[in-house]
C-alpha cells in the first residue's frame, strides 16, 4: 500500500488520531517534495565553485533570515490549519502541507551553501529545529469537526 493510500485511509477514519496521521503524512510528502530537489541543485552549485559564505556575520545574517522565514511560514500554516471557514479536515491538511515550508526553506537555503560548512550546519540545524517544532505542534493545530445537530 502506498503512502497516498494510507493517508486517504487515515483521513477517512473519521477520528482525530486518523486525521493527525493523515496530516503528518501529507506534511512529510510536502517536505520531501521541497527538499529532494535541493540536494542535487546544491551539489551542482557547489561544483560550480560559488563564493563561499565566510565570516560569522554573514553566517549569522543568513541563519537569522532562515529563522524568520521558518517562523513566518509556520505561523501562516498554523493559521491555515485553524481556519474556521470550510471543513476541519481540509483546513488541517492545508495547514500540514503548508507547514512543510517551515523546515523546507532553511534546508533549501542551506543547500545553496553546501560549500560553506558553518552556514550549512547552521541552516540545516534551523531546518531540523523547525521540523521538530512543527511535528510537535501539529496536533494542537487540528480543530474539532462540528457535530451535526438533529
PDB file of C-alpha atoms in Angstrom, residues 59-113:
ATOM      1  CA  UNK A  59      26.536  33.137   8.535  1.00  0.00           C
ATOM      2  CA  UNK A  60      24.601  34.810  11.344  1.00  0.00           C
ATOM      3  CA  UNK A  61      22.670  37.028   8.928  1.00  0.00           C
ATOM      4  CA  UNK A  62      21.663  34.136   6.670  1.00  0.00           C
ATOM      5  CA  UNK A  63      20.750  31.985   9.678  1.00  0.00           C
ATOM      6  CA  UNK A  64      18.648  34.782  11.168  1.00  0.00           C
ATOM      7  CA  UNK A  65      16.871  35.193   7.829  1.00  0.00           C
ATOM      8  CA  UNK A  66      16.150  31.452   7.769  1.00  0.00           C
ATOM      9  CA  UNK A  67      14.794  31.558  11.336  1.00  0.00           C
ATOM     10  CA  UNK A  68      12.485  34.452  10.461  1.00  0.00           C
ATOM     11  CA  UNK A  69      11.248  32.758   7.288  1.00  0.00           C
ATOM     12  CA  UNK A  70      10.657  29.471   9.122  1.00  0.00           C
ATOM     13  CA  UNK A  71       8.728  31.224  11.896  1.00  0.00           C
ATOM     14  CA  UNK A  72       6.568  33.193   9.476  1.00  0.00           C
ATOM     15  CA  UNK A  73       5.750  30.168   7.324  1.00  0.00           C
ATOM     16  CA  UNK A  74       4.943  28.038  10.399  1.00  0.00           C
ATOM     17  CA  UNK A  75       2.628  30.762  11.713  1.00  0.00           C
ATOM     18  CA  UNK A  76       0.851  31.036   8.364  1.00  0.00           C
ATOM     19  CA  UNK A  77       0.479  27.240   8.195  1.00  0.00           C
ATOM     20  CA  UNK A  78      -0.995  27.199  11.693  1.00  0.00           C
ATOM     21  CA  UNK A  79      -3.495  29.875  10.719  1.00  0.00           C
ATOM     22  CA  UNK A  80      -4.461  27.867   7.644  1.00  0.00           C
ATOM     23  CA  UNK A  81      -4.951  24.736   9.752  1.00  0.00           C
ATOM     24  CA  UNK A  82      -7.199  26.577  12.173  1.00  0.00           C
ATOM     25  CA  UNK A  83      -9.205  28.413   9.511  1.00  0.00           C
ATOM     26  CA  UNK A  84     -12.838  28.232  10.651  1.00  0.00           C
ATOM     27  CA  UNK A  85     -14.185  28.509   7.121  1.00  0.00           C
ATOM     28  CA  UNK A  86     -14.699  25.135   5.489  1.00  0.00           C
ATOM     29  CA  UNK A  87     -14.282  21.594   6.763  1.00  0.00           C
ATOM     30  CA  UNK A  88     -11.818  20.982   9.587  1.00  0.00           C
ATOM     31  CA  UNK A  89     -10.162  18.078   7.719  1.00  0.00           C
ATOM     32  CA  UNK A  90      -9.470  20.237   4.687  1.00  0.00           C
ATOM     33  CA  UNK A  91      -8.060  23.046   6.825  1.00  0.00           C
ATOM     34  CA  UNK A  92      -5.859  20.586   8.721  1.00  0.00           C
ATOM     35  CA  UNK A  93      -4.424  19.072   5.528  1.00  0.00           C
ATOM     36  CA  UNK A  94      -3.866  22.521   4.021  1.00  0.00           C
ATOM     37  CA  UNK A  95      -2.010  23.639   7.124  1.00  0.00           C
ATOM     38  CA  UNK A  96       0.061  20.462   7.265  1.00  0.00           C
ATOM     39  CA  UNK A  97       1.138  20.798   3.644  1.00  0.00           C
ATOM     40  CA  UNK A  98       1.969  24.471   4.098  1.00  0.00           C
ATOM     41  CA  UNK A  99       3.895  23.654   7.288  1.00  0.00           C
ATOM     42  CA  UNK A 100       6.489  21.805   5.207  1.00  0.00           C
ATOM     43  CA  UNK A 101       7.853  25.190   4.143  1.00  0.00           C
ATOM     44  CA  UNK A 102       8.962  25.953   7.726  1.00  0.00           C
ATOM     45  CA  UNK A 103      11.842  23.434   7.663  1.00  0.00           C
ATOM     46  CA  UNK A 104      11.982  23.341   3.863  1.00  0.00           C
ATOM     47  CA  UNK A 105      13.080  26.938   3.369  1.00  0.00           C
ATOM     48  CA  UNK A 106      16.084  26.803   5.756  1.00  0.00           C
ATOM     49  CA  UNK A 107      17.044  23.442   4.286  1.00  0.00           C
ATOM     50  CA  UNK A 108      16.988  24.802   0.735  1.00  0.00           C
ATOM     51  CA  UNK A 109      18.945  27.898   1.738  1.00  0.00           C
ATOM     52  CA  UNK A 110      21.461  25.523   3.336  1.00  0.00           C
ATOM     53  CA  UNK A 111      21.696  23.606   0.059  1.00  0.00           C
ATOM     54  CA  UNK A 112      22.809  26.834  -1.587  1.00  0.00           C
ATOM     55  CA  UNK A 113      25.747  26.875   0.839  1.00  0.00           C
TER      56      UNK A 113
END
